[in-house]
Short mmCIF file of C-alpha atoms in Angstrom, two decimals:
data_model
loop_
_atom_site.label_atom_id
_atom_site.label_comp_id
_atom_site.label_asym_id
_atom_site.label_seq_id
_atom_site.Cartn_x
_atom_site.Cartn_y
_atom_site.Cartn_z
CA LEU Q 1447 22.23 -30.89 -9.11
CA PHE Q 1448 22.05 -27.03 -8.52
CA GLN Q 1449 18.91 -25.93 -6.72
CA ALA Q 1450 17.73 -22.20 -6.39
CA TYR Q 1451 14.85 -20.65 -4.22
CA ILE Q 1452 12.79 -17.66 -5.08
CA SER Q 1453 11.75 -15.60 -2.07
CA VAL Q 1454 9.07 -12.91 -2.31
CA ASP Q 1455 8.49 -10.26 0.45
CA VAL Q 1456 5.54 -8.04 -0.05
CA GLY Q 1457 6.16 -4.94 2.23
CA THR Q 1458 4.29 -1.80 2.77
CA SER Q 1459 5.08 0.08 -0.38
CA SER Q 1460 7.20 -2.39 -2.48
CA VAL Q 1461 7.63 -5.94 -3.33
CA ARG Q 1462 11.25 -7.39 -2.91
CA VAL Q 1463 12.30 -10.70 -4.72
CA GLY Q 1464 15.54 -12.53 -4.33
CA ILE Q 1465 17.02 -15.67 -5.60
CA PHE Q 1466 19.13 -17.89 -3.20
CA SER Q 1467 21.27 -20.71 -3.94
CA ASP Q 1468 20.84 -24.04 -1.78
CA ALA Q 1469 23.78 -22.85 0.33
CA GLY Q 1470 21.69 -19.77 1.25
CA ASP Q 1471 23.69 -17.21 -0.91
CA LEU Q 1472 21.65 -14.44 -2.34
CA LEU Q 1473 22.27 -14.62 -6.11
CA GLY Q 1474 20.15 -11.51 -7.28
CA TYR Q 1475 17.59 -9.08 -6.12
CA ALA Q 1476 14.88 -6.88 -7.59
CA THR Q 1477 12.23 -4.69 -6.32
CA GLU Q 1478 9.02 -3.10 -7.67
CA PRO Q 1479 6.74 -0.35 -6.04
CA VAL Q 1480 3.29 -1.06 -4.97
CA GLU Q 1481 0.60 1.75 -4.76
CA ILE Q 1482 -1.13 2.62 -1.67
CA TYR Q 1483 -4.65 4.33 -1.50
CA ARG Q 1484 -5.78 6.54 1.32
CA PRO Q 1485 -9.42 7.07 1.13
CA ALA Q 1486 -9.66 8.87 4.44
CA PRO Q 1487 -7.58 9.70 7.45
CA MET Q 1488 -6.09 6.63 9.14
CA MET Q 1489 -7.20 4.34 6.14
CA PHE Q 1490 -4.74 2.51 3.88
CA GLU Q 1491 -5.72 0.25 1.22
CA GLN Q 1492 -4.10 -1.59 -1.77
CA SER Q 1493 -5.26 -3.96 -4.54
CA SER Q 1494 -4.50 -7.64 -4.46
CA ASP Q 1495 -4.49 -7.43 -8.32
CA GLY Q 1496 -1.82 -4.71 -8.23
CA VAL Q 1497 0.19 -6.70 -5.58
CA TRP Q 1498 0.28 -9.68 -7.73
CA ALA Q 1499 1.01 -7.93 -10.74
CA ALA Q 1500 4.02 -6.28 -8.91
CA VAL Q 1501 5.16 -9.74 -7.69
CA CYS Q 1502 5.14 -11.30 -11.15
CA ALA Q 1503 7.02 -8.21 -12.69
CA CYS Q 1504 9.52 -8.57 -9.87
CA VAL Q 1505 10.31 -12.27 -10.22
CA ARG Q 1506 10.60 -11.91 -14.18
CA SER Q 1507 13.08 -9.10 -13.38
CA VAL Q 1508 15.24 -11.06 -11.04
CA LEU Q 1509 15.23 -14.03 -13.34
CA ALA Q 1510 16.45 -11.73 -16.22
CA LYS Q 1511 19.11 -10.17 -14.16
CA THR Q 1512 20.65 -13.30 -12.67
CA GLY Q 1513 19.95 -15.33 -16.04
CA GLN Q 1514 18.76 -18.04 -13.79
CA LYS Q 1515 17.17 -21.09 -15.57
CA PRO Q 1516 13.52 -21.52 -14.37
CA ALA Q 1517 14.00 -25.20 -14.21
CA GLU Q 1518 16.63 -24.81 -11.56
CA VAL Q 1519 14.15 -23.02 -9.32
CA LYS Q 1520 13.24 -25.63 -6.79
CA ALA Q 1521 10.65 -23.75 -4.71
CA ILE Q 1522 9.12 -20.37 -4.29
CA GLY Q 1523 7.83 -18.85 -0.96
CA PHE Q 1524 6.01 -15.62 0.16
CA ALA Q 1525 6.28 -13.30 3.08
CA ALA Q 1526 4.03 -10.33 3.43
CA THR Q 1527 2.63 -7.62 5.90
CA CYS Q 1528 -0.25 -8.77 8.01
CA SER Q 1529 -2.83 -6.85 5.63
CA LEU Q 1530 -6.32 -8.22 5.17
CA VAL Q 1531 -7.45 -9.37 1.65
CA VAL Q 1532 -11.13 -9.83 0.75
CA LEU Q 1533 -12.30 -11.89 -2.22
CA ASP Q 1534 -15.55 -13.04 -3.57
CA ASP Q 1535 -16.77 -16.55 -4.33
CA ASN Q 1536 -15.03 -16.37 -7.63
CA ARG Q 1537 -11.65 -15.28 -6.01
CA GLN Q 1538 -12.05 -11.90 -7.52
CA PRO Q 1539 -11.30 -8.76 -5.49
CA LEU Q 1540 -14.39 -7.64 -3.31
CA SER Q 1541 -13.98 -3.89 -2.34
CA THR Q 1542 -13.50 -2.98 1.08
CA CYS Q 1543 -14.47 0.79 0.67
CA GLY Q 1544 -17.05 0.70 -1.94
CA SER Q 1545 -15.83 3.52 -3.84
CA HIS Q 1546 -13.05 1.67 -5.86
CA SER Q 1547 -13.80 -1.87 -6.91
CA HIS Q 1548 -10.02 -3.05 -6.99
CA HIS Q 1549 -9.29 -1.78 -3.48
CA ASN Q 1550 -9.73 -4.94 -1.57
CA ILE Q 1551 -6.82 -4.95 0.95
CA ILE Q 1552 -7.14 -3.21 4.32
CA MET Q 1553 -3.33 -2.52 5.05
CA TRP Q 1554 -1.74 -3.50 8.39
CA LEU Q 1555 -1.30 0.02 9.43
CA ASP Q 1556 -4.81 1.09 8.89
CA HIS Q 1557 -6.49 2.12 12.16
CA ARG Q 1558 -10.15 2.52 11.20
CA ALA Q 1559 -11.13 -0.38 13.50
CA THR Q 1560 -9.96 1.21 16.60
CA GLU Q 1561 -13.46 1.35 18.22
CA GLU Q 1562 -14.12 -2.26 17.22
CA ALA Q 1563 -10.79 -3.35 18.75
CA ARG Q 1564 -12.00 -1.67 21.99
CA PHE Q 1565 -15.35 -3.44 22.03
CA ILE Q 1566 -13.52 -6.78 21.46
CA ASN Q 1567 -11.02 -6.14 24.14
CA LYS Q 1568 -13.97 -5.33 26.69
CA THR Q 1569 -15.42 -8.83 26.10
CA GLY Q 1570 -12.57 -10.18 28.07
CA HIS Q 1571 -12.65 -13.48 26.10
CA ARG Q 1572 -9.93 -15.99 27.21
CA LEU Q 1573 -8.15 -15.87 23.65
CA LEU Q 1574 -7.03 -12.25 24.51
CA GLN Q 1575 -4.52 -13.55 26.83
CA HIS Q 1576 -2.57 -14.79 24.01
CA VAL Q 1577 -2.21 -11.19 22.49
CA GLY Q 1578 -1.29 -9.53 25.72
CA GLY Q 1579 -4.90 -9.01 26.72
CA PHE Q 1580 -5.63 -6.54 23.88
CA LEU Q 1581 -6.24 -6.81 20.34
CA SER Q 1582 -4.58 -4.14 18.09
CA PRO Q 1583 -6.85 -2.55 15.31
CA GLU Q 1584 -3.84 -3.70 13.31
CA MET Q 1585 -5.11 -7.29 13.48
CA GLN Q 1586 -7.89 -9.01 11.35
CA PRO Q 1587 -11.00 -9.40 13.62
CA PRO Q 1588 -11.53 -5.58 14.51
CA LYS Q 1589 -11.17 -4.99 10.75
CA LEU Q 1590 -13.71 -7.41 9.82
CA LEU Q 1591 -16.12 -6.33 12.50
CA TRP Q 1592 -15.51 -2.76 10.88
CA LEU Q 1593 -16.36 -4.31 7.41
CA LYS Q 1594 -19.69 -5.88 8.92
CA LYS Q 1595 -20.76 -2.48 10.46
CA ASN Q 1596 -20.02 -0.27 7.46
CA ARG Q 1597 -20.56 -2.59 4.60
CA GLY Q 1598 -23.28 -4.87 6.09
CA THR Q 1599 -23.87 -8.35 7.00
CA ASP Q 1600 -24.87 -9.29 3.49
CA TRP Q 1601 -21.71 -7.82 1.97
CA LEU Q 1602 -19.74 -9.96 4.48
CA LYS Q 1603 -21.57 -12.89 3.42
CA SER Q 1604 -20.81 -12.31 -0.24
CA ALA Q 1605 -17.09 -12.58 0.88
CA GLY Q 1606 -15.81 -15.88 -0.24
CA TYR Q 1607 -12.47 -15.55 1.19
CA VAL Q 1608 -10.99 -13.32 4.06
CA LEU Q 1609 -7.36 -13.98 4.42
CA ASP Q 1610 -3.93 -12.57 5.36
CA LEU Q 1611 -1.95 -11.17 2.37
CA CYS Q 1612 0.60 -14.09 2.60
CA ASP Q 1613 -2.15 -16.59 2.35
CA PHE Q 1614 -3.76 -14.78 -0.63
CA LEU Q 1615 -0.24 -15.10 -2.40
CA THR Q 1616 -0.12 -18.82 -1.82
CA LEU Q 1617 -3.74 -18.98 -3.02
CA ARG Q 1618 -2.93 -17.21 -6.14
CA ALA Q 1619 0.00 -19.46 -6.84
CA THR Q 1620 -1.43 -22.63 -6.32
CA ASP Q 1621 -5.23 -22.51 -6.31
CA CYS Q 1622 -4.88 -24.26 -2.99
CA ASP Q 1623 -7.14 -22.57 -0.31
CA SER Q 1624 -4.98 -22.88 2.84
CA ARG Q 1625 -3.91 -20.82 5.67
CA SER Q 1626 -0.53 -20.34 7.47
CA ARG Q 1627 -0.36 -21.15 11.31
CA CYS Q 1628 1.93 -18.31 11.36
CA SER Q 1629 -0.80 -15.72 10.08
CA VAL Q 1630 -4.02 -17.17 11.82
CA VAL Q 1631 -2.47 -17.68 15.11
CA CYS Q 1632 -0.83 -14.07 15.20
CA LYS Q 1633 -3.58 -11.91 13.65
CA TRP Q 1634 -6.70 -13.96 13.80
CA LEU Q 1635 -6.78 -15.54 17.26
CA TYR Q 1636 -6.64 -19.12 16.04
CA ASP Q 1637 -6.26 -21.39 19.10
CA SER Q 1638 -3.02 -22.95 18.41
CA GLU Q 1639 -2.96 -25.08 21.81
CA ARG Q 1640 -6.41 -26.69 20.68
CA ASP Q 1641 -5.57 -26.51 17.08
CA SER Q 1642 -8.91 -25.11 16.10
CA TRP Q 1643 -11.09 -21.98 15.62
CA ASP Q 1644 -12.69 -20.94 18.87
CA GLU Q 1645 -16.32 -20.50 17.68
CA SER Q 1646 -17.22 -18.71 20.92
CA PHE Q 1647 -14.96 -15.86 20.24
CA TRP Q 1648 -16.31 -15.12 16.86
CA LYS Q 1649 -19.94 -15.51 18.20
CA THR Q 1650 -19.23 -13.20 21.12
CA ILE Q 1651 -17.87 -10.30 18.83
CA GLY Q 1652 -20.85 -10.73 16.42
CA LEU Q 1653 -18.88 -12.44 13.59
CA SER Q 1654 -20.66 -15.74 13.60
CA VAL Q 1655 -21.36 -15.52 9.78
CA LEU Q 1656 -17.56 -16.39 9.40
CA LEU Q 1657 -18.17 -19.85 11.02
CA GLU Q 1658 -20.47 -20.93 8.34
CA ASP Q 1659 -19.59 -23.95 5.92
CA GLY Q 1660 -16.88 -25.21 8.27
CA HIS Q 1661 -15.00 -21.87 8.66
CA ARG Q 1662 -14.70 -21.68 4.88
CA ARG Q 1663 -14.27 -17.99 4.60
CA ILE Q 1664 -11.43 -17.81 7.23
CA GLY Q 1665 -9.86 -21.18 6.56
CA SER Q 1666 -10.30 -24.74 7.46
CA LYS Q 1667 -6.94 -26.17 6.15
CA ILE Q 1668 -4.01 -24.78 8.30
CA LEU Q 1669 -0.43 -25.38 7.39
CA GLU Q 1670 2.96 -25.09 9.27
CA ILE Q 1671 5.94 -23.05 8.21
CA GLY Q 1672 8.09 -25.31 5.98
CA ASP Q 1673 5.16 -27.10 4.60
CA ALA Q 1674 4.35 -27.35 0.85
CA VAL Q 1675 1.07 -25.81 -0.33
CA GLY Q 1676 -1.06 -27.93 -2.73
CA THR Q 1677 0.60 -29.50 -5.75
CA GLY Q 1678 2.80 -26.35 -6.39
CA LEU Q 1679 2.51 -23.65 -8.90
CA THR Q 1680 -0.40 -23.68 -11.36
CA GLN Q 1681 0.23 -23.41 -15.10
CA ARG Q 1682 -1.05 -20.09 -15.07
CA ALA Q 1683 1.03 -18.69 -12.14
CA ALA Q 1684 3.90 -20.36 -13.34
CA ALA Q 1685 3.83 -18.74 -16.59
CA GLU Q 1686 3.06 -15.14 -15.20
CA LEU Q 1687 6.08 -15.65 -12.76
CA GLY Q 1688 8.46 -15.62 -15.71
CA GLY Q 1689 8.05 -19.10 -17.18
CA LEU Q 1690 8.83 -21.24 -13.86
CA SER Q 1691 7.96 -24.95 -14.05
CA PRO Q 1692 4.31 -25.98 -13.25
CA GLY Q 1693 4.33 -27.95 -10.15
CA THR Q 1694 7.26 -25.88 -8.59
CA VAL Q 1695 7.14 -26.38 -4.91
CA VAL Q 1696 5.32 -23.39 -2.98
CA SER Q 1697 5.97 -23.16 0.71
CA THR Q 1698 3.39 -21.91 3.21
CA GLY Q 1699 3.17 -17.98 3.56
CA ILE Q 1700 4.80 -16.21 6.48
CA LEU Q 1701 4.39 -12.84 8.19
CA ASP Q 1702 7.33 -10.73 7.14
CA ALA Q 1703 8.55 -10.04 10.55
CA HIS Q 1704 8.48 -13.81 11.47
CA ALA Q 1705 10.41 -14.60 8.15
CA GLY Q 1706 12.97 -11.93 9.38
CA GLY Q 1707 13.37 -13.87 12.55
CA LEU Q 1708 13.96 -17.05 10.60
CA GLY Q 1709 16.64 -15.39 8.55
CA SER Q 1710 18.51 -13.82 11.42
CA ILE Q 1711 18.18 -15.16 14.89
CA LEU Q 1712 20.59 -18.20 14.24
CA CYS Q 1713 23.10 -16.04 12.37
CA LYS Q 1714 26.69 -16.74 13.39
CA ALA Q 1715 28.61 -14.04 15.13
CA PRO Q 1716 32.14 -13.90 16.80
CA GLY Q 1717 31.62 -14.66 20.54
CA LEU Q 1718 27.94 -15.22 20.43
CA ASP Q 1719 27.47 -18.61 18.73
CA ASP Q 1720 27.07 -20.63 22.00
CA LEU Q 1721 24.41 -17.91 23.11
CA PRO Q 1722 21.13 -19.93 23.78
CA ILE Q 1723 18.17 -18.83 21.30
CA HIS Q 1724 16.14 -17.76 24.26
CA ARG Q 1725 18.77 -15.06 25.12
CA ARG Q 1726 18.52 -13.63 21.86
CA MET Q 1727 16.02 -11.18 20.27
CA ALA Q 1728 15.18 -10.73 16.65
CA LEU Q 1729 14.39 -7.14 15.90
CA ILE Q 1730 12.74 -6.60 12.57
CA ALA Q 1731 12.95 -2.96 11.89
CA GLY Q 1732 11.32 -1.32 8.78
CA THR Q 1733 8.22 0.89 8.38
CA SER Q 1734 7.43 -0.52 11.72
CA SER Q 1735 9.23 -2.69 14.11
CA CYS Q 1736 8.70 -6.09 15.55
CA HIS Q 1737 10.69 -7.70 18.55
CA LEU Q 1738 10.71 -11.55 18.53
CA ALA Q 1739 11.94 -13.53 21.43
CA LEU Q 1740 11.55 -17.14 22.47
CA SER Q 1741 11.21 -18.48 25.88
CA ARG Q 1742 11.69 -21.98 27.45
CA LYS Q 1743 8.09 -22.07 28.65
CA LYS Q 1744 4.85 -20.34 27.98
CA GLU Q 1745 4.62 -16.68 29.02
CA LEU Q 1746 1.52 -14.61 28.89
CA VAL Q 1747 2.48 -10.97 29.43
CA PRO Q 1748 0.12 -7.97 29.39
CA GLY Q 1749 0.78 -5.80 26.27
CA ALA Q 1750 2.88 -8.34 24.46
CA TRP Q 1751 1.53 -9.75 21.41
CA ASP Q 1752 2.41 -13.34 22.66
CA PRO Q 1753 2.65 -15.90 20.98
CA THR Q 1754 3.79 -13.63 18.12
CA CYS Q 1755 5.72 -10.54 19.04
CA PRO Q 1756 5.81 -6.92 20.78
CA GLY Q 1757 6.80 -4.02 18.52
CA GLN Q 1758 6.27 -0.50 17.58
CA SER Q 1759 3.89 0.78 15.19
CA ALA Q 1760 5.93 3.40 13.59
CA SER Q 1761 9.75 3.22 13.31
CA GLY Q 1762 11.09 3.74 9.71
CA LEU Q 1763 7.97 5.61 9.04
CA LEU Q 1764 8.71 8.18 11.83
CA LEU Q 1765 12.20 8.70 10.94
CA ASP Q 1766 11.24 9.21 7.24
CA TYR Q 1767 8.58 11.73 8.53
CA VAL Q 1768 11.50 13.74 10.32
CA LEU Q 1769 13.76 13.81 7.30
CA ARG Q 1770 10.95 15.03 5.11
CA ARG Q 1771 10.10 17.84 7.65
CA MET Q 1772 13.97 18.80 7.20
CA GLY Q 1773 13.46 18.74 3.45
CA THR Q 1774 16.01 16.09 2.96
CA LEU Q 1775 13.52 13.60 1.31
CA ASP Q 1776 10.69 14.13 -0.96
CA GLU Q 1777 7.38 12.61 -0.37
CA LYS Q 1778 8.20 9.26 -2.20
CA SER Q 1779 11.91 8.63 -1.61
CA VAL Q 1780 14.12 7.12 1.03
CA SER Q 1781 17.76 7.60 0.69
CA TYR Q 1782 20.59 6.64 3.13
CA SER Q 1783 22.69 9.21 1.62
CA ALA Q 1784 20.40 11.81 3.32
CA LEU Q 1785 21.34 10.03 6.58
CA ASP Q 1786 24.83 10.45 5.97
CA ASP Q 1787 24.39 14.12 5.53
CA VAL Q 1788 22.64 14.04 9.01
CA ILE Q 1789 25.38 12.22 10.64
CA LYS Q 1790 28.04 14.65 9.06
CA CYS Q 1791 26.27 17.51 10.54
CA LEU Q 1792 25.82 15.90 13.95
CA ALA Q 1793 29.58 15.20 13.87
CA GLY Q 1794 30.36 18.58 13.18
CA MET Q 1795 28.17 20.06 15.78
CA ALA Q 1796 29.68 17.61 18.46
CA LYS Q 1797 33.17 18.85 17.62
CA GLU Q 1798 32.24 22.54 17.75
CA LYS Q 1799 30.71 22.11 21.23
CA GLY Q 1800 33.66 19.78 22.41
CA LEU Q 1801 31.34 16.75 22.93
CA SER Q 1802 33.17 13.38 22.63
CA GLU Q 1803 30.02 11.60 21.35
CA ILE Q 1804 27.27 12.72 19.18
CA ASP Q 1805 24.74 11.16 21.55
CA ARG Q 1806 25.06 13.99 24.06
CA LEU Q 1807 23.72 16.71 21.62
CA THR Q 1808 20.21 15.50 22.67
CA ALA Q 1809 20.59 16.29 26.44
CA GLU Q 1810 17.76 18.79 26.28
CA VAL Q 1811 15.61 17.15 23.43
CA HIS Q 1812 13.27 14.20 24.57
CA VAL Q 1813 11.08 12.46 22.38
CA TRP Q 1814 8.02 10.07 22.78
CA PRO Q 1815 7.85 8.32 19.38
CA ASP Q 1816 4.31 6.80 19.45
CA LEU Q 1817 2.73 8.89 16.74
CA HIS Q 1818 0.85 6.10 15.41
CA GLY Q 1819 -0.20 4.58 18.77
CA ASN Q 1820 1.86 1.96 21.01
CA ARG Q 1821 1.77 -1.60 20.08
CA SER Q 1822 3.76 -2.83 23.36
CA PRO Q 1823 4.10 -2.68 26.08
CA LEU Q 1824 1.14 -0.27 26.67
CA ALA Q 1825 -1.22 -1.74 23.86
CA ASP Q 1826 -2.74 1.62 23.42
CA PRO Q 1827 -3.48 2.72 19.79
CA ASP Q 1828 -4.75 6.20 21.07
CA LEU Q 1829 -1.14 7.17 22.23
CA SER Q 1830 0.34 10.00 20.17
CA GLY Q 1831 3.90 11.58 20.14
CA MET Q 1832 5.44 14.03 22.66
CA LEU Q 1833 8.51 16.36 22.17
CA LEU Q 1834 10.01 18.18 25.16
CA GLY Q 1835 12.52 20.82 24.36
CA TRP Q 1836 10.99 21.95 21.12
CA ARG Q 1837 12.52 25.22 19.73
CA MET Q 1838 12.13 27.09 16.49
CA TYR Q 1839 13.54 24.47 14.19
CA ASP Q 1840 14.65 26.48 11.29
CA SER Q 1841 18.25 25.08 10.51
CA ASP Q 1842 19.74 21.81 9.63
CA ASP Q 1843 21.59 21.43 12.76
CA GLU Q 1844 18.40 21.71 14.91
CA TRP Q 1845 16.58 19.37 12.68
CA ALA Q 1846 19.48 16.83 12.79
CA VAL Q 1847 19.45 16.88 16.63
CA LEU Q 1848 15.76 16.18 16.59
CA TYR Q 1849 16.36 13.35 14.15
CA LEU Q 1850 18.96 11.84 16.58
CA ALA Q 1851 16.57 12.25 19.64
CA THR Q 1852 13.86 10.34 17.67
CA VAL Q 1853 16.30 7.48 16.87
CA GLN Q 1854 17.31 7.43 20.50
CA ALA Q 1855 13.57 7.35 21.61
CA LEU Q 1856 12.84 4.36 19.45
CA ALA Q 1857 15.77 2.58 21.03
CA TYR Q 1858 14.24 3.48 24.67
CA GLY Q 1859 10.91 2.06 23.30
CA THR Q 1860 12.77 -1.16 22.57
CA ARG Q 1861 14.33 -1.04 26.18
CA HIS Q 1862 10.66 -0.39 27.53
CA ILE Q 1863 9.42 -3.45 25.65
CA VAL Q 1864 12.39 -5.73 26.81
CA GLU Q 1865 11.93 -4.65 30.23
CA ASN Q 1866 8.21 -4.97 30.49
CA SER Q 1867 7.26 -7.80 27.83
CA LEU Q 1868 9.92 -10.37 28.39
CA GLN Q 1869 10.39 -12.24 31.63
CA HIS Q 1870 13.94 -13.50 30.77
CA ARG Q 1871 17.36 -11.63 29.91
CA ILE Q 1872 18.25 -10.58 26.45
CA ASP Q 1873 22.07 -10.71 25.66
CA ALA Q 1874 21.93 -9.86 22.02
CA ILE Q 1875 19.74 -8.33 19.26
CA TYR Q 1876 19.73 -9.76 15.71
CA LEU Q 1877 18.75 -6.71 13.45
CA ALA Q 1878 17.10 -7.33 10.35
CA GLY Q 1879 14.91 -4.95 7.98
CA GLY Q 1880 15.68 -1.66 6.12
CA LEU Q 1881 16.94 0.10 9.37
CA ARG Q 1882 19.80 -2.17 9.64
CA ARG Q 1883 21.38 0.09 7.30
CA ASN Q 1884 20.79 3.25 9.64
CA ARG Q 1885 23.91 3.44 11.59
CA LEU Q 1886 22.50 5.72 14.05
CA TYR Q 1887 19.70 3.26 14.75
CA VAL Q 1888 21.93 0.26 15.09
CA GLN Q 1889 24.44 2.09 17.48
CA ALA Q 1890 21.51 3.54 19.73
CA HIS Q 1891 20.02 0.17 20.15
CA ALA Q 1892 23.49 -1.27 21.22
CA ASP Q 1893 24.17 1.76 23.65
CA VAL Q 1894 20.58 2.04 24.98
CA LEU Q 1895 20.19 -1.73 25.71
CA ASN Q 1896 23.82 -2.30 26.52
CA VAL Q 1897 24.05 -5.42 24.46
CA PRO Q 1898 25.88 -6.27 21.26
CA VAL Q 1899 23.83 -6.03 17.95
CA VAL Q 1900 24.22 -8.58 15.14
CA LEU Q 1901 23.74 -7.56 11.64
CA PRO Q 1902 23.38 -10.66 9.48
CA ALA Q 1903 25.78 -10.62 6.50
CA CYS Q 1904 22.60 -10.94 4.13
CA ASP Q 1905 20.93 -7.58 3.81
CA GLU Q 1906 17.71 -9.15 3.18
CA SER Q 1907 16.95 -11.47 6.16
CA ILE Q 1908 13.09 -11.44 5.44
CA LEU Q 1909 13.87 -12.92 1.91
CA GLN Q 1910 16.43 -15.28 3.55
CA GLY Q 1911 13.83 -16.51 6.21
CA VAL Q 1912 11.45 -17.35 3.24
CA ALA Q 1913 14.22 -19.31 1.48
CA VAL Q 1914 14.68 -21.23 4.76
CA SER Q 1915 11.01 -22.11 4.63
CA SER Q 1916 11.06 -23.02 0.90
CA ALA Q 1917 14.21 -25.10 1.44
CA THR Q 1918 12.45 -27.17 4.03
CA ALA Q 1919 9.08 -27.42 1.92
CA ALA Q 1920 11.21 -28.74 -1.01
CA GLY Q 1921 12.97 -31.49 1.18
CA GLN Q 1922 16.50 -30.04 1.24
CA PHE Q 1923 16.10 -30.17 5.07
CA SER Q 1924 13.92 -32.05 7.27
CA THR Q 1925 13.16 -29.25 9.86
CA VAL Q 1926 12.93 -25.67 9.55
CA SER Q 1927 15.61 -25.16 12.43
CA GLN Q 1928 18.04 -27.36 10.39
CA ALA Q 1929 17.49 -25.01 7.56
CA MET Q 1930 18.25 -21.84 9.65
CA ASP Q 1931 21.16 -23.28 11.06
CA ALA Q 1932 22.55 -24.24 7.71
CA LEU Q 1933 21.35 -21.18 5.41
CA CYS Q 1934 21.89 -18.26 7.99
CA GLY Q 1935 25.36 -17.11 7.31
CA GLN Q 1936 27.72 -14.87 9.30
CA GLY Q 1937 27.10 -11.52 10.98
CA GLU Q 1938 28.87 -8.25 11.97
CA VAL Q 1939 28.70 -7.53 15.70
CA VAL Q 1940 28.25 -3.90 16.81
CA MET Q 1941 29.32 -3.41 20.44
CA PRO Q 1942 27.74 -0.98 22.97
CA ASN Q 1943 29.78 2.25 23.63
CA PRO Q 1944 30.31 2.16 27.48
CA ALA Q 1945 31.07 5.94 27.51
CA VAL Q 1946 27.41 6.95 27.10
CA ARG Q 1947 25.87 4.04 29.18
CA GLU Q 1948 24.95 6.54 32.16
CA TYR Q 1949 23.92 9.30 29.74
CA HIS Q 1950 21.23 6.96 28.21
CA ASP Q 1951 20.25 5.58 31.49
CA ARG Q 1952 19.37 9.24 32.41
CA LYS Q 1953 17.53 9.94 29.27
CA TYR Q 1954 15.63 6.63 29.46
CA ASN Q 1955 14.37 7.81 32.90
CA VAL Q 1956 13.09 11.17 31.15
CA PHE Q 1957 11.44 8.90 28.58
CA MET Q 1958 9.46 6.96 31.17
CA GLU Q 1959 8.43 10.42 32.82
CA LEU Q 1960 7.17 11.53 29.14
CA MET Q 1961 4.91 8.50 29.27
CA GLN Q 1962 3.48 9.27 32.67
CA CYS Q 1963 3.10 12.90 31.60
CA GLN Q 1964 1.04 11.83 28.71
CA HIS Q 1965 -1.17 9.68 30.84
CA ASN Q 1966 -1.85 12.39 33.18
CA VAL Q 1967 -2.89 14.88 30.42
CA ARG Q 1968 -5.01 12.39 28.78
CA ARG Q 1969 -6.72 11.86 32.21
CA ILE Q 1970 -7.28 15.53 32.76
CA MET Q 1971 -8.75 15.87 29.09
CA THR Q 1972 -11.00 12.85 29.48
CA ALA Q 1973 -12.20 14.25 32.82
CA ARG Q 1974 -13.08 17.54 31.28
CA LYS Q 1975 -14.83 16.17 28.29
CA SER Q 1976 -16.86 14.05 30.58
CA ALA Q 1977 -17.80 17.10 32.69
CA ASN Q 1978 -18.64 19.12 29.53
CA ASN Q 1979 -21.00 16.36 28.43
#
């Protein structure tokens, strides 16, 4: 009997939905935009009602495109960004900003809680060792502390549910109030080793209200990836999702980067099939980037989001920013045809200058890319970008060089993470996410890290990872690892270019000097500010 799986991925600005066969083939795909609200600088919000409406529209669209019979859909699963959703006791949106009642999601990239993150980090609580010693303002405890400070304790008590976006989606689909271990360990500091909430942490940071009623607000039922949620789709959700069958299996929610890891890291590739999984790294590169690696034993590394992943707060977001400054993109569009124009421009410049590789065009242009702070390995949300070699950029040629230098800087950032956040060697990168379509980005990572980069045959590794979880929840496979091995297909291998290895080694040294320069400048500015006070 043919079985299909529906995978939903709620990204930063859009919902993506795919239908997969029980052999792991992507049968159809649809996407739907999601609105982002910016009430103030460094604040990014969304509406859970708006997200759910986009999910339903997207599922209906892909069902219509493929002609898939709802009765053949065996399971549905959800991945999402690590955004914070707040609902009242009736599971209705509870506004996080006050001015707009339907804005009840604080998005992952929202940095309003930077001061709260600093306060939590100064407590030195033992749980912080599991996130490299430092909580990021992108995680949920700082955001919840900000809400308590700015909306009040009574407001926080009025919250019936505070949960990650992926857990909201399974709640909305099933009416079962559960949490994914993936989300609560990675973003909420759930103690996975003791399999419990550490009440001392929440009391220490002033959020003991969340412990009331058996941790009801933050979740008392924790499920594993590959588990089924409740009794499946409710009648209401099934109807909203295009007439799926009530009771259709719903798999536990997953953070989007982790779903991308499930869908990519066991991809087959020529010459790499025997490579142990702990010598592989999944790089999930989209608006931001996450670097996921496994180790044979427990490793607690300063600056690394163990047991989750290190990463970069802005990667695709930064590259789009540069393209928009060039006038290549408008404020809402992202087109890889624009990138083709940049590559043609770079190739023409290299030929004119007699250079054998376009990489060498950036010899005098160096970028530090942390315009939205540094996740890893420095764990510093206050870091900003730097540019050495700035000139009057008034031609496409000069902007194209700056774009290439920014791409290279992101690859140097990945090397910085690998060399400082991992305690074992990485022999291959498995690249998923939107930036896998960026040829400059892919080749730069192969060259800078001097390892092959594997591009899974399926463009949508995050969706494929959700299908892995759904197939396990539906009983097609007994374990997630079996599902990964069976459903993750072949991949293309991009090899490093040995001709530019020494060039990138030299540029990486400059990259590290830029980091030291920024630290020195900030130290001077801090000292002067203290003296003036």
